[in-house]
Coordinates of C-alpha atoms and ligand atoms in Angstrom, one line a residue:
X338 CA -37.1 0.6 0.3
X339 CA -35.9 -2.7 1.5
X340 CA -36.3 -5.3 4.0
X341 CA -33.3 -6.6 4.6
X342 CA -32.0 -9.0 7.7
X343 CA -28.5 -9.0 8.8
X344 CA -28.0 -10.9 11.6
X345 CA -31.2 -11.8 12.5
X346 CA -31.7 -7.8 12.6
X347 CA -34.3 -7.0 10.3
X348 CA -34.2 -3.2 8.9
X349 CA -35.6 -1.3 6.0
X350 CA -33.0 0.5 4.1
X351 CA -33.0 2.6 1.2
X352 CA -33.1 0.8 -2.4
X353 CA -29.5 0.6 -4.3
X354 CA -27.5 0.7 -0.8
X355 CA -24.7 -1.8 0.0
X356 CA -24.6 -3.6 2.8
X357 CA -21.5 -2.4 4.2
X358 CA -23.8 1.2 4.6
X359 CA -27.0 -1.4 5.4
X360 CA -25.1 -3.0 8.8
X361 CA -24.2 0.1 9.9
X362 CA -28.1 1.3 9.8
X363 CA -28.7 -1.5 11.7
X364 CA -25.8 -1.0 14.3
X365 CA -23.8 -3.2 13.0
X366 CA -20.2 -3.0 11.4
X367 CA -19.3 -5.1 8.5
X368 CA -14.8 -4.6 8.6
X369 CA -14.0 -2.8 5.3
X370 CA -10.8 -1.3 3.7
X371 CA -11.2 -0.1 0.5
X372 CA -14.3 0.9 0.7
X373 CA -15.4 4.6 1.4
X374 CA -18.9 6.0 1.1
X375 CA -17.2 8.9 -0.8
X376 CA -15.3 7.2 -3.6
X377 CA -16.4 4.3 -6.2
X378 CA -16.6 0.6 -5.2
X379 CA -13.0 -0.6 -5.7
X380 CA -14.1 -4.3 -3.9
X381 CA -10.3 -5.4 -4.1
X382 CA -9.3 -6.1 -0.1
X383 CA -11.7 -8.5 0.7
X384 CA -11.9 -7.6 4.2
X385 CA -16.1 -7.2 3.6
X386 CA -16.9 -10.8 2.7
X387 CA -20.3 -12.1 3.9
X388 CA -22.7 -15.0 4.3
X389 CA -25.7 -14.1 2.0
X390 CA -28.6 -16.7 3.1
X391 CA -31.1 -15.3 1.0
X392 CA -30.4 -13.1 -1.8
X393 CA -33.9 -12.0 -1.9
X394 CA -38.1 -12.9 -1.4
X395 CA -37.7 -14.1 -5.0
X396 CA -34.7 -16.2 -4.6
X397 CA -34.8 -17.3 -1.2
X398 CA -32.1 -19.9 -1.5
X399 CA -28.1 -19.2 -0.1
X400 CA -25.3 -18.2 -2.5
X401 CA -23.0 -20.6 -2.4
X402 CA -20.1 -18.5 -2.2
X403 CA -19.4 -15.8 0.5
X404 CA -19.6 -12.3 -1.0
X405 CA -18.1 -8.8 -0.3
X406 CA -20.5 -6.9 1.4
X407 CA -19.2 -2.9 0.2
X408 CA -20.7 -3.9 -3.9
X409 CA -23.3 -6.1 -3.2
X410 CA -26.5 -3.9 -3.1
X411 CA -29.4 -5.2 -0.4
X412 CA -32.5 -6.3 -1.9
X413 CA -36.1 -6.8 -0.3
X414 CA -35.9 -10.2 1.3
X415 CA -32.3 -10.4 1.8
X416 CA -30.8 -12.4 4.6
X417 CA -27.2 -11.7 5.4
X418 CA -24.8 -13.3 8.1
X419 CA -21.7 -10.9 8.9
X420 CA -20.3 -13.2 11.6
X421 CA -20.9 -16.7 10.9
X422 CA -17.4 -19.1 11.3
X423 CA -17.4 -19.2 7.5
X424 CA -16.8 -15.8 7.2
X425 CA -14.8 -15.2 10.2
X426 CA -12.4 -17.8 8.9
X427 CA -12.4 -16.1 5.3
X428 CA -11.8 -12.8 7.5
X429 CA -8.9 -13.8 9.2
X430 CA -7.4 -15.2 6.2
X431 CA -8.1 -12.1 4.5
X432 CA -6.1 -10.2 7.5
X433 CA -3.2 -12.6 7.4
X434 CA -2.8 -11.6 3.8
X435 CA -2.2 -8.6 4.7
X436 CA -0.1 -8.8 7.1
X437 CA 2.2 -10.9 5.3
X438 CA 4.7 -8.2 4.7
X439 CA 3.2 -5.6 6.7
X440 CA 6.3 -4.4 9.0
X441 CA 4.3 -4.1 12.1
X442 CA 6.0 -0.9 13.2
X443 CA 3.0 0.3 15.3
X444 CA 5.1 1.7 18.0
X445 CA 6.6 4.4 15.9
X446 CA 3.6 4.5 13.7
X447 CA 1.3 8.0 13.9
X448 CA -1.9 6.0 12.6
X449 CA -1.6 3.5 15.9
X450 CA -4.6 4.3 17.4
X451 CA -7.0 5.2 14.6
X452 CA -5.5 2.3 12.2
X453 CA -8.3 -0.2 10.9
X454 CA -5.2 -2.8 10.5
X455 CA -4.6 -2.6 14.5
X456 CA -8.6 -2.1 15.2
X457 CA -9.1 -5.8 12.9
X458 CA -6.4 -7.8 14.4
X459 CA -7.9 -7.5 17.6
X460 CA -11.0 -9.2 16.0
X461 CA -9.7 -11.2 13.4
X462 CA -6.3 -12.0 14.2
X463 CA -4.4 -15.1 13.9
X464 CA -2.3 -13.9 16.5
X465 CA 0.3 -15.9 15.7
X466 CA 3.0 -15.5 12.3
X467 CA 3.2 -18.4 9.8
X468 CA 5.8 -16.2 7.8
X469 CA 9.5 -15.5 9.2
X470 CA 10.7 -11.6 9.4
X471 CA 13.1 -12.6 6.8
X472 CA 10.7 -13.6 4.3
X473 CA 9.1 -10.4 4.3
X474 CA 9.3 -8.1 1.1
X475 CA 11.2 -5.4 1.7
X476 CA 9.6 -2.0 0.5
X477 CA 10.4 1.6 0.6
X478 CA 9.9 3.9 3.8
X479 CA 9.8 7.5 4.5
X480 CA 9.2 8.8 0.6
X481 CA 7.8 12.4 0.7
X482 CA 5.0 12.2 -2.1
X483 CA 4.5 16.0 -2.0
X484 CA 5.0 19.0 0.6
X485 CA 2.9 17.7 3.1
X486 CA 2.7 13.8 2.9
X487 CA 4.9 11.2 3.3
X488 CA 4.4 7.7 2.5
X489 CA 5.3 4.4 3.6
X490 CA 5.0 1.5 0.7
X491 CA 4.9 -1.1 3.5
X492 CA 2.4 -0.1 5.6
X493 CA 0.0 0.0 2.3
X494 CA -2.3 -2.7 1.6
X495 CA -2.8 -1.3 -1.3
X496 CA -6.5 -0.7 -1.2
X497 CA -6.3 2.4 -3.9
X498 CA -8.6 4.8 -1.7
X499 CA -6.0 7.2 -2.1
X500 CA -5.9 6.8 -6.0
X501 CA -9.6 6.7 -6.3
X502 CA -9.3 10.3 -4.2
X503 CA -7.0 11.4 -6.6
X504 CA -9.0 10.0 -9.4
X505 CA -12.4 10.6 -9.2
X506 CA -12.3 14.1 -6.8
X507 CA -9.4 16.3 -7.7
X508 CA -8.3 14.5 -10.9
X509 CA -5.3 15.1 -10.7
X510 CA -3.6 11.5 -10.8
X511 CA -0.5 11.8 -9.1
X512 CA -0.7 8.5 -7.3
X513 CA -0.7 4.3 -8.7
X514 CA -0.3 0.8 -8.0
X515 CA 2.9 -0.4 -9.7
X516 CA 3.9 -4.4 -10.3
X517 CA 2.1 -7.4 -9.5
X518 CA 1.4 -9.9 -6.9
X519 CA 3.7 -9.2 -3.4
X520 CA 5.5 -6.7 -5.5
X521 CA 3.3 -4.5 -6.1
X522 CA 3.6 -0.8 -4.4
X523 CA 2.0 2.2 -4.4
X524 CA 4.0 5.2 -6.0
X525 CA 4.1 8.3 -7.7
X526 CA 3.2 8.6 -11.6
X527 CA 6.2 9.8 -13.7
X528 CA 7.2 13.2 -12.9
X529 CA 4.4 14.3 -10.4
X530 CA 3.8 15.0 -7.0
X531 CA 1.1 15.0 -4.4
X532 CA 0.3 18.9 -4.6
X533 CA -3.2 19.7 -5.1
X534 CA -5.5 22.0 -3.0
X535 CA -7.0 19.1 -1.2
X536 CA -4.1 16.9 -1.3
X537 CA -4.4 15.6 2.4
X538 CA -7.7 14.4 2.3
X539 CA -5.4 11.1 1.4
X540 CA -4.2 10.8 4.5
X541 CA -7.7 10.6 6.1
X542 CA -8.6 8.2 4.3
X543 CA -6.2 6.0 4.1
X544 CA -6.9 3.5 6.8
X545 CA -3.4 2.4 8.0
X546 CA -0.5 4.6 8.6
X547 CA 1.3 4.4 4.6
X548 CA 0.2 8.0 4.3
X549 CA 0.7 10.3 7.2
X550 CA 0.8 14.4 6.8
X551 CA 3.9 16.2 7.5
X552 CA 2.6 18.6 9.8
X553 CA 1.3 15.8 11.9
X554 CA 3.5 12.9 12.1
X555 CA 4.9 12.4 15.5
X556 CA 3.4 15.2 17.0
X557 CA 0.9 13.4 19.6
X558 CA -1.0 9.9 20.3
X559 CA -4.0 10.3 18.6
X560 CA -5.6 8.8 21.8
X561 CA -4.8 11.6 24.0
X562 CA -6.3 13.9 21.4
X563 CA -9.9 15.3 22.3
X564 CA -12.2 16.4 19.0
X565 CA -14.0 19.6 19.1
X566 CA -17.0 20.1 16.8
X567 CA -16.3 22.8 14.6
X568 CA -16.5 25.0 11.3
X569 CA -13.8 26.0 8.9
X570 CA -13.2 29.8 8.6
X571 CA -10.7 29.7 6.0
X572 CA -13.5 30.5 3.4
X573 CA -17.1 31.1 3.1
X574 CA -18.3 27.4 2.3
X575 CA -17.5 26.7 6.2
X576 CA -16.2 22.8 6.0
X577 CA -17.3 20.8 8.9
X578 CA -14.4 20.1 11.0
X579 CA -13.1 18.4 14.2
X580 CA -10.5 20.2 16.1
X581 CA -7.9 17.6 17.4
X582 CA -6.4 18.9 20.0
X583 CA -4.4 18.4 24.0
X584 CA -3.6 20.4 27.0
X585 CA -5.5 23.7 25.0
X586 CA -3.1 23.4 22.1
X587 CA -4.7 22.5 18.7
X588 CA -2.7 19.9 16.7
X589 CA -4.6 19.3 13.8
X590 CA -8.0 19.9 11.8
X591 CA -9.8 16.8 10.5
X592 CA -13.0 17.3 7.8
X593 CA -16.1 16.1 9.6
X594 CA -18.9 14.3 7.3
X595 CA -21.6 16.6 5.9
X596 CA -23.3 16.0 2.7
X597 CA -24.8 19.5 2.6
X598 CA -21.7 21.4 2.8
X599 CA -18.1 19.6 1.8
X600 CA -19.4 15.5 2.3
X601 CA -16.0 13.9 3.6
X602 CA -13.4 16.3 2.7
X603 CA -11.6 19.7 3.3
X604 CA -8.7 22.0 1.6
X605 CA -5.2 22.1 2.9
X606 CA -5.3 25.7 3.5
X607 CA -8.3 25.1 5.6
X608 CA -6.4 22.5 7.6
X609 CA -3.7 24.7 8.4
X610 CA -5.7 27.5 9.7
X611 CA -6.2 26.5 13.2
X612 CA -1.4 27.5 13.2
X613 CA -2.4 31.6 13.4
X614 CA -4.1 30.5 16.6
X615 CA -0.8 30.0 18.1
X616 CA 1.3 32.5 15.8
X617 CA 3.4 35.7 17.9
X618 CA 0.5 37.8 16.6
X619 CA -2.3 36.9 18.8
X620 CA -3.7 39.4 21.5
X621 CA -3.6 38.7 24.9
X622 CA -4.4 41.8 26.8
X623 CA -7.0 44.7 26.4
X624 CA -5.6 48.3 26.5
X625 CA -6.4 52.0 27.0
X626 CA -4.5 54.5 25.4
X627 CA -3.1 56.6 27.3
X628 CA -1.6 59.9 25.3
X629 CA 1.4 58.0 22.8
X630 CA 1.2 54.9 24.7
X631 CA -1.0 52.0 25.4
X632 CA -1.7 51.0 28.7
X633 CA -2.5 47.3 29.3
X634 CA -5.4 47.1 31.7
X635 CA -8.4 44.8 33.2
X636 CA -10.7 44.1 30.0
X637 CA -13.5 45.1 31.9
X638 CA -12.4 48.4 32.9
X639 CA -11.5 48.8 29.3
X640 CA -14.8 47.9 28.5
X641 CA -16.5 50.5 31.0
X642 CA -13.7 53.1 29.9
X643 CA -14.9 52.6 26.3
X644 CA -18.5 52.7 26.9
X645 CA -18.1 55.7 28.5
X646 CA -16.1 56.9 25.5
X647 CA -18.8 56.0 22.9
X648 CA -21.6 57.4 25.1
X649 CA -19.8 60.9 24.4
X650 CA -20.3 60.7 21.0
X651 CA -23.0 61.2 18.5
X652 CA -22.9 58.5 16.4
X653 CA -20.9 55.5 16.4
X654 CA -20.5 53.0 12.9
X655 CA -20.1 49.7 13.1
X656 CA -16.7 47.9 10.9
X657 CA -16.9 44.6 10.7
X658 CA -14.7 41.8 9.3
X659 CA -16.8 38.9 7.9
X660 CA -15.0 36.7 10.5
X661 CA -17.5 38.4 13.2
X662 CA -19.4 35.3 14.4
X663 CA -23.1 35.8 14.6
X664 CA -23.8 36.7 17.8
X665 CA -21.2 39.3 17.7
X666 CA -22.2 40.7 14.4
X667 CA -26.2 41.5 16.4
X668 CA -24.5 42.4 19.6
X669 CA -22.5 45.1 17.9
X670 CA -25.4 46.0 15.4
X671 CA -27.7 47.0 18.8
X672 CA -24.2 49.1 20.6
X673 CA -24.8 51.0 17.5
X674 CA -28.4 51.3 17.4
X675 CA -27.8 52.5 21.4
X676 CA -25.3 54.9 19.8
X677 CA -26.8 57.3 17.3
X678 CA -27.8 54.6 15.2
X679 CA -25.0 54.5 12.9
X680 CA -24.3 52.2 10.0
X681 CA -22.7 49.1 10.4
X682 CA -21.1 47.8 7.6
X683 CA -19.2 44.8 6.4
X684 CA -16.0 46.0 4.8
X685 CA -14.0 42.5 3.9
X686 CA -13.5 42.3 0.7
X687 CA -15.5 39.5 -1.1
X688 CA -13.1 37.8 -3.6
X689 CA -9.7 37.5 -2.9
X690 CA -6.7 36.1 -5.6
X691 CA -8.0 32.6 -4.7
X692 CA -10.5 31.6 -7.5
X693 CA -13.3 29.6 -6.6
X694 CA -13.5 25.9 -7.7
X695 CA -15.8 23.4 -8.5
X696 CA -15.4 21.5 -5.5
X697 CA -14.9 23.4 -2.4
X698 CA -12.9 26.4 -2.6
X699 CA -14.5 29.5 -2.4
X700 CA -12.6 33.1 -3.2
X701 CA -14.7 35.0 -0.5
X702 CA -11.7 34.2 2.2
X703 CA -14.4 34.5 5.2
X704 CA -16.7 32.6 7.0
X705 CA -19.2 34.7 7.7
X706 CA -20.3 37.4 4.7
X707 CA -23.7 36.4 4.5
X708 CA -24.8 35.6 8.1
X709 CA -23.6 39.6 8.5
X710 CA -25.9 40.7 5.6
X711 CA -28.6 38.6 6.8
X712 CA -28.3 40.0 10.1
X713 CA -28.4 44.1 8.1
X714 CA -24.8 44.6 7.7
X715 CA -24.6 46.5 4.3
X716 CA -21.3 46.1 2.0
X717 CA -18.9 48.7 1.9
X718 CA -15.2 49.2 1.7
X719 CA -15.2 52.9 1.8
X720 CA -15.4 54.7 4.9
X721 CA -18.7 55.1 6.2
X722 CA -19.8 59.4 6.6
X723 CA -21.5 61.2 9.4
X724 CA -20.2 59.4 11.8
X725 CA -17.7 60.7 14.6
X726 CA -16.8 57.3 16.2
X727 CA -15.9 53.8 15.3
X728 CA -16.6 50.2 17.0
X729 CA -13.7 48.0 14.8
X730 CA -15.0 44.5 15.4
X731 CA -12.0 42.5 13.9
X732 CA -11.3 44.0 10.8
X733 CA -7.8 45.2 10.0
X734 CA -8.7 48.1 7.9
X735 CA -5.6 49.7 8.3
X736 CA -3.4 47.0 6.9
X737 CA -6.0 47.1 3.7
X738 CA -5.6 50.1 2.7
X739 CA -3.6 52.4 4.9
X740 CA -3.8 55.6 3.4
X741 CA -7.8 55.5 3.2
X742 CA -8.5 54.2 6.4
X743 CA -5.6 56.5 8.4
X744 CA -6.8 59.4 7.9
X745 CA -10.3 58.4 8.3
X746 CA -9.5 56.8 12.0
X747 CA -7.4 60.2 12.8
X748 CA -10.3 62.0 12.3
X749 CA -12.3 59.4 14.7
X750 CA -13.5 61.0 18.1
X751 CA -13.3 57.0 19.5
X752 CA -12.1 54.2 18.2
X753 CA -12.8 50.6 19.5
X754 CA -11.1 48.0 17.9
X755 CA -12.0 44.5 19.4
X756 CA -9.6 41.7 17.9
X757 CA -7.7 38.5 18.3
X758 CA -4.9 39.7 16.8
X759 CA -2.2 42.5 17.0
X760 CA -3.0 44.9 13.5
X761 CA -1.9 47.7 12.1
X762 CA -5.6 49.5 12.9
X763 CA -4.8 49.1 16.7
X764 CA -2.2 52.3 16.0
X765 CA -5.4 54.4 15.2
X766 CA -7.4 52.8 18.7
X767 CA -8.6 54.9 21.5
X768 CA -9.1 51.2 23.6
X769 CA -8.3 47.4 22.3
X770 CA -10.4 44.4 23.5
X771 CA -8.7 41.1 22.8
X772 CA -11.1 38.5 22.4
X773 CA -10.6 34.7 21.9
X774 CA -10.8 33.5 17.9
X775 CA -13.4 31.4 16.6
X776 CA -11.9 28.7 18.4
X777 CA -11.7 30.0 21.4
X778 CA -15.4 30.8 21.6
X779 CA -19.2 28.8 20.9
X780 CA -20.5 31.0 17.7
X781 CA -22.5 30.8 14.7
X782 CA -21.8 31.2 10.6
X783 CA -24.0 31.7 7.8
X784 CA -21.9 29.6 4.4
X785 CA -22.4 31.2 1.4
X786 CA -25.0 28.6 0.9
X787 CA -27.1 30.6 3.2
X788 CA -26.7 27.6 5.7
X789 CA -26.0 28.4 10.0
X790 CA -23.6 26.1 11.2
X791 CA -22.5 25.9 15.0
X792 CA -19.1 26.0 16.4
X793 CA -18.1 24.7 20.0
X794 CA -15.2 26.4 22.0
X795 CA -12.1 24.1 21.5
X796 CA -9.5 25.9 23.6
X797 CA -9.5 28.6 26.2
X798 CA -9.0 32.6 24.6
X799 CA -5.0 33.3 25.5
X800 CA -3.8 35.5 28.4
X801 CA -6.7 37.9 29.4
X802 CA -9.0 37.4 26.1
X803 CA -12.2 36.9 26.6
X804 CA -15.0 35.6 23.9
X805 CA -15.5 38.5 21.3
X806 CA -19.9 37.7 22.8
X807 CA -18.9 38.7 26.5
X808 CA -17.3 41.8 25.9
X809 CA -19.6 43.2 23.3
X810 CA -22.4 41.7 25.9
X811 CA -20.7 44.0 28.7
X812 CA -20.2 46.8 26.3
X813 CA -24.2 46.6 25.2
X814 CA -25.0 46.4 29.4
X815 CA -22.8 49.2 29.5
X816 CA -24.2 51.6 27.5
X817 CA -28.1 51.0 28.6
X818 CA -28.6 47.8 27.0
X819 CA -30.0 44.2 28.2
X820 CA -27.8 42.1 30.0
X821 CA -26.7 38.9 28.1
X822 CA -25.5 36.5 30.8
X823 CA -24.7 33.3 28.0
X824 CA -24.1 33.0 24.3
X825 CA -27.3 31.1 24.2
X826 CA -29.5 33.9 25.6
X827 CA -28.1 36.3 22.4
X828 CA -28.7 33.6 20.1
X829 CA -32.3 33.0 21.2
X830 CA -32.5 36.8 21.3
X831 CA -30.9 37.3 17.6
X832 CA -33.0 34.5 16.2
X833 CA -36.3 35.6 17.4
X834 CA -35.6 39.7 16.1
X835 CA -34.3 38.3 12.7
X836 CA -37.3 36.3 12.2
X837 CA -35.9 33.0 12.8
X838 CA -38.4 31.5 15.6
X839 CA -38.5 32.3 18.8
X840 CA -36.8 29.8 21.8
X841 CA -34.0 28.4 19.2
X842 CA -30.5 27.6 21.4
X843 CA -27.3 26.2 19.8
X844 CA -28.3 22.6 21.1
X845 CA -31.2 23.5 18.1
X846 CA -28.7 23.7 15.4
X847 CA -28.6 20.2 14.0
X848 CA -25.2 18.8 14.1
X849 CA -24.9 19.4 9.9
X850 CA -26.2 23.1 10.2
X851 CA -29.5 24.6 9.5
X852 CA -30.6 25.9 6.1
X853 CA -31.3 29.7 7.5
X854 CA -34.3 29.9 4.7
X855 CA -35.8 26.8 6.4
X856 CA -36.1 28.2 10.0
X857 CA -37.1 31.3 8.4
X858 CA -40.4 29.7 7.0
X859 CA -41.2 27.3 10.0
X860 CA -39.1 24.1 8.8
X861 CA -37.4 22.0 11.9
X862 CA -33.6 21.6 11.4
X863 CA -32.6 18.6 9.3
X864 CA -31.8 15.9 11.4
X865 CA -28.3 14.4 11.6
X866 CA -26.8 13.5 8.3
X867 CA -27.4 11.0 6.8
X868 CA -24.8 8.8 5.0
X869 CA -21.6 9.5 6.8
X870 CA -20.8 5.7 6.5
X871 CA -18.8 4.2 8.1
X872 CA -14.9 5.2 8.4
X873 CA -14.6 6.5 6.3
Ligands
SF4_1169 S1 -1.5 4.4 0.8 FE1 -3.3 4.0 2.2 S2 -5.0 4.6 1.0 FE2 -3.4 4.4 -0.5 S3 -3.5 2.4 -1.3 FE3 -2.1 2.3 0.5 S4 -3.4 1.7 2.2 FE4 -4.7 2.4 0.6
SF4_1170 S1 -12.8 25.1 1.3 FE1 -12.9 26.9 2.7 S2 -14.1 26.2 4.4 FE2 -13.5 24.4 3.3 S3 -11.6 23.7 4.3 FE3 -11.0 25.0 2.6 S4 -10.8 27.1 3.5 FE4 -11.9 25.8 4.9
FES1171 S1 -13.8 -5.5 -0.8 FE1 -15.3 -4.6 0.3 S2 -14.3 -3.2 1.6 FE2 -12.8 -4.0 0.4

């Protein structure tokens, strides 16, 4: 460790860290551009410069010269100013640099809001021009670089974030710096585009608005924009996300810093996920079947219908998609211990045409596979036997494999399917719950690191869904069971029967997840992560 001072703050920071990560530590920002905890030191905008007054307890004399801050690494002793006039002069003559032939098109600009060039001005402007509009390099505008970005070379200050991204994570290269001096622009490398698997991650990064995604751009103010804690269901590694979103419509996923799980980034198939939640096939009403027809009716009543239905039969299986969240995986696990005990069985299938990476990308295309097993959920994808009805808790079997799984439902006394979108198994359904998708309820997945990671309701369930927890909760009451009033009281519940501790809540799950093995032998949940660093 080491003792380091930075504005008369004195903190003890890890050996070998910079002082860009150091002032944060200590509550402090030191302005950066090109650097980003996740990439190598570039040092090329500047923007970090500080005072050293002591470089360390051996050489306790000033460096003569100011220094930037993101590759200078703190050593015991170290005194540091971050805000002295020396180097809030140097800063603002750094900024004006930039802006030199920056075209200030904030208005119209879909990184106003989140953009570090706005965010700096306001500190370290000059607020007034020493260069005319007309003396300002012209540059190109509105290139696409790939399907889903498009850049603006005028709006770069060229800090090469992006083409470290490109670089040193996916290695792919499509990106460079071309020409010299007030020339030079950032642009595409002979005969490629921006088309990788993790391809936006650019446009997180880059701190002004010269990338933006195609999806995004001019869609909403990012300041009317709540974030919603979340987790990535497009896979089993379960990415840490942020749902953006206004007015209970969800306008775009953001990765959200973990080092245990996917550090700063996410895949673009990820990111588009949270579209199905507003695709024509969602469910928005529960039904009964009534002879050929479906009946739309209150989801309670269906719920009590349903019960009812079940409790006429001798032994109901549980068919679960590894989407279940936790909480609904154990509630539907005890309907079918209530019901003759029958098996309940996980019957996604675990690798899909996606291959898995080296990075993030896993080929098991759900969330939840091995919170399900860990909970008893055996793997299957044949029909389970002895069993005379079904609880279908959003798997699609039917659209699988239609000729296995047809005949097996037609032979089905009952058949529950609980979903949050129309499939082709609701054909074969005796009643249909809809329930709200994994954003649309607080939950719990296991990665297939063995790590549980929380989700927080972003946006309410559509029409008359309800959270897949309170109607398997009603349908459990229904049938004999306890009474679950909250999604906490089942996951308190779940966690103490699967040996996880007894009095654990959501608001115990640390913000980065919990290794499941750790709770299971005693070990508190990590604290928050360390290391996020600063904007990233
Ligand atoms: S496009 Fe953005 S991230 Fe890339 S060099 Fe320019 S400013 Fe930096
Ligand atoms: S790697 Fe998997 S969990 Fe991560 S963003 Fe992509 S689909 Fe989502
Ligand atoms: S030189 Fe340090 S952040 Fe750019």
């Amino acid at each position: 460790m080491a003792k380091v001072t930075i504005n008369a703050k004195t903190i003890e920071v890890p050996d070998g860290t910079n002082l860009v990560r150091a002032a944060e530590m200590a509550g402090l920002e030191i302005p950066h551009y090109c650097y980003h905890p996740g990439l190598s030191i570039a040092g090329n905008c500047r923007m970090c410069l500080v005072d050293i007054r002591a470089m360390s307890t051996k050489q306790p004399n000033p460096l003569p010269k100011l220094q930037i801050g993101c590759n200078t690494t703190v050593q015991d002793g170290m005194v540091v100013e971050s805000n002295n006039p020396r180097v809030i002069e140097a800063r603002q003559g750094v900024l004006e640099f930039l802006l030199i032939n920056h075209p200030i098109d904030c208005p119209i600009c879909d990184q106003a809001g989140e953009c570090k060039l706005q965010e700096y001005y306001m500190d370290y402007g000059r607020y007034h021009s020493r260069f005319a509009l007309k003396e300002k390099v012209d540059k190109g505008k509105v290139i696409p670089v790939g399907p889903d970005i498009m850049l603006d070379q005028e709006r770069c200050i060229l800090c090469t974030r992006c083409v470290r991204f490109l670089e040193e994570f996916t290695r792919t290269f499509e990106l460079g710096i071309k020409e010299r001096g007030d020339h030079s622009e950032l642009t595409l490398a002979d005969g490629k585009q921006v088309d990788n698997p993790y391809a936006t991650n650019i446009v997180d990064i880059c701190p002004v608005g010269a990338l933006t995604s195609r999806e995004f751009r001019f869609q909403a103010r990012v300041w009317y924009l709540d974030a919603t804690p979340s987790i990535c269901a497009g896979c089993a590694t379960g990415c840490n996300i942020d749902v953006d979103l206004r007015h209970e419509r969800i306008y775009r996923l953001k990765p959200r810093f973990n080092s245990e799980v996917n550090s700063f980034w996410m895949c673009d198939a990820g990111r588009r996920t949270w579209q199905r939640n507003h695709g024509e096939h969602r469910l928005i009403g529960s039904y009964v079947r009534g002879g050929s027809e479906f009946v739309e009716s209150d989801p309670h009543e269906v719920v009590s219908r349903a019960a009812d239905a079940l409790k006429s039969h001798r032994r109901t299986a549980v068919l679960a998609s590894a989407h279940a969240t936790m909480e609904e995986g154990w509630l539907a696990k005890r309907i079918a211990a209530l019901c003759g005990n029958g098996p309940c069985v996980v019957v996604s299938p675990a690798s899909s045409e996606i291959p898995t990476d080296d990075k993030l990308i896993s080929t098991d295309r759900f969330p939840n596979r091995a919170g399900l097993v860990a909970l008893g959920f055996t793997e299957h994808t044949a029909p389970p036997e002895d069993v005379d009805s079904i609880l279908m808790l959003r798997a699609d079997v039917v659209a699988a494999d239609e000729d296995r799984w047809g005949m097996f439902l037609e032979d089905m006394g009952e058949t529950l399917v609980v979903a949050d979108e129309i499939g082709k198994t609701m054909a074969y359904a005796d009643h249909v719950l809809a329930a709200g998708s994994h954003f649309e309820t607080d939950g719990t997945y296991v990665n297939r690191g063995g790590r549980l990671q929380l989700f927080r309701t972003a946006v309410a369930p559509p029409g008359r869904a309800l959270a897949g927890w309170q109607l398997l909760a009603e349908l459990l009451a229904r049938l004999g069971g306890p009474r679950y009033e909250s999604v906490d009281e089942i996951f308190a519940a779940m966690c103490t029967e699967i040996g996880l501790g007894s009095g654990r809540t959501h608001a115990s799950v640390a913000t980065s997840g919990v290794a499941l093995a750790d709770w299971k032998q005693g070990r508190a949940a990590a604290a928050r992560s360390e290391g996020a660093g600063a904007q990233a």
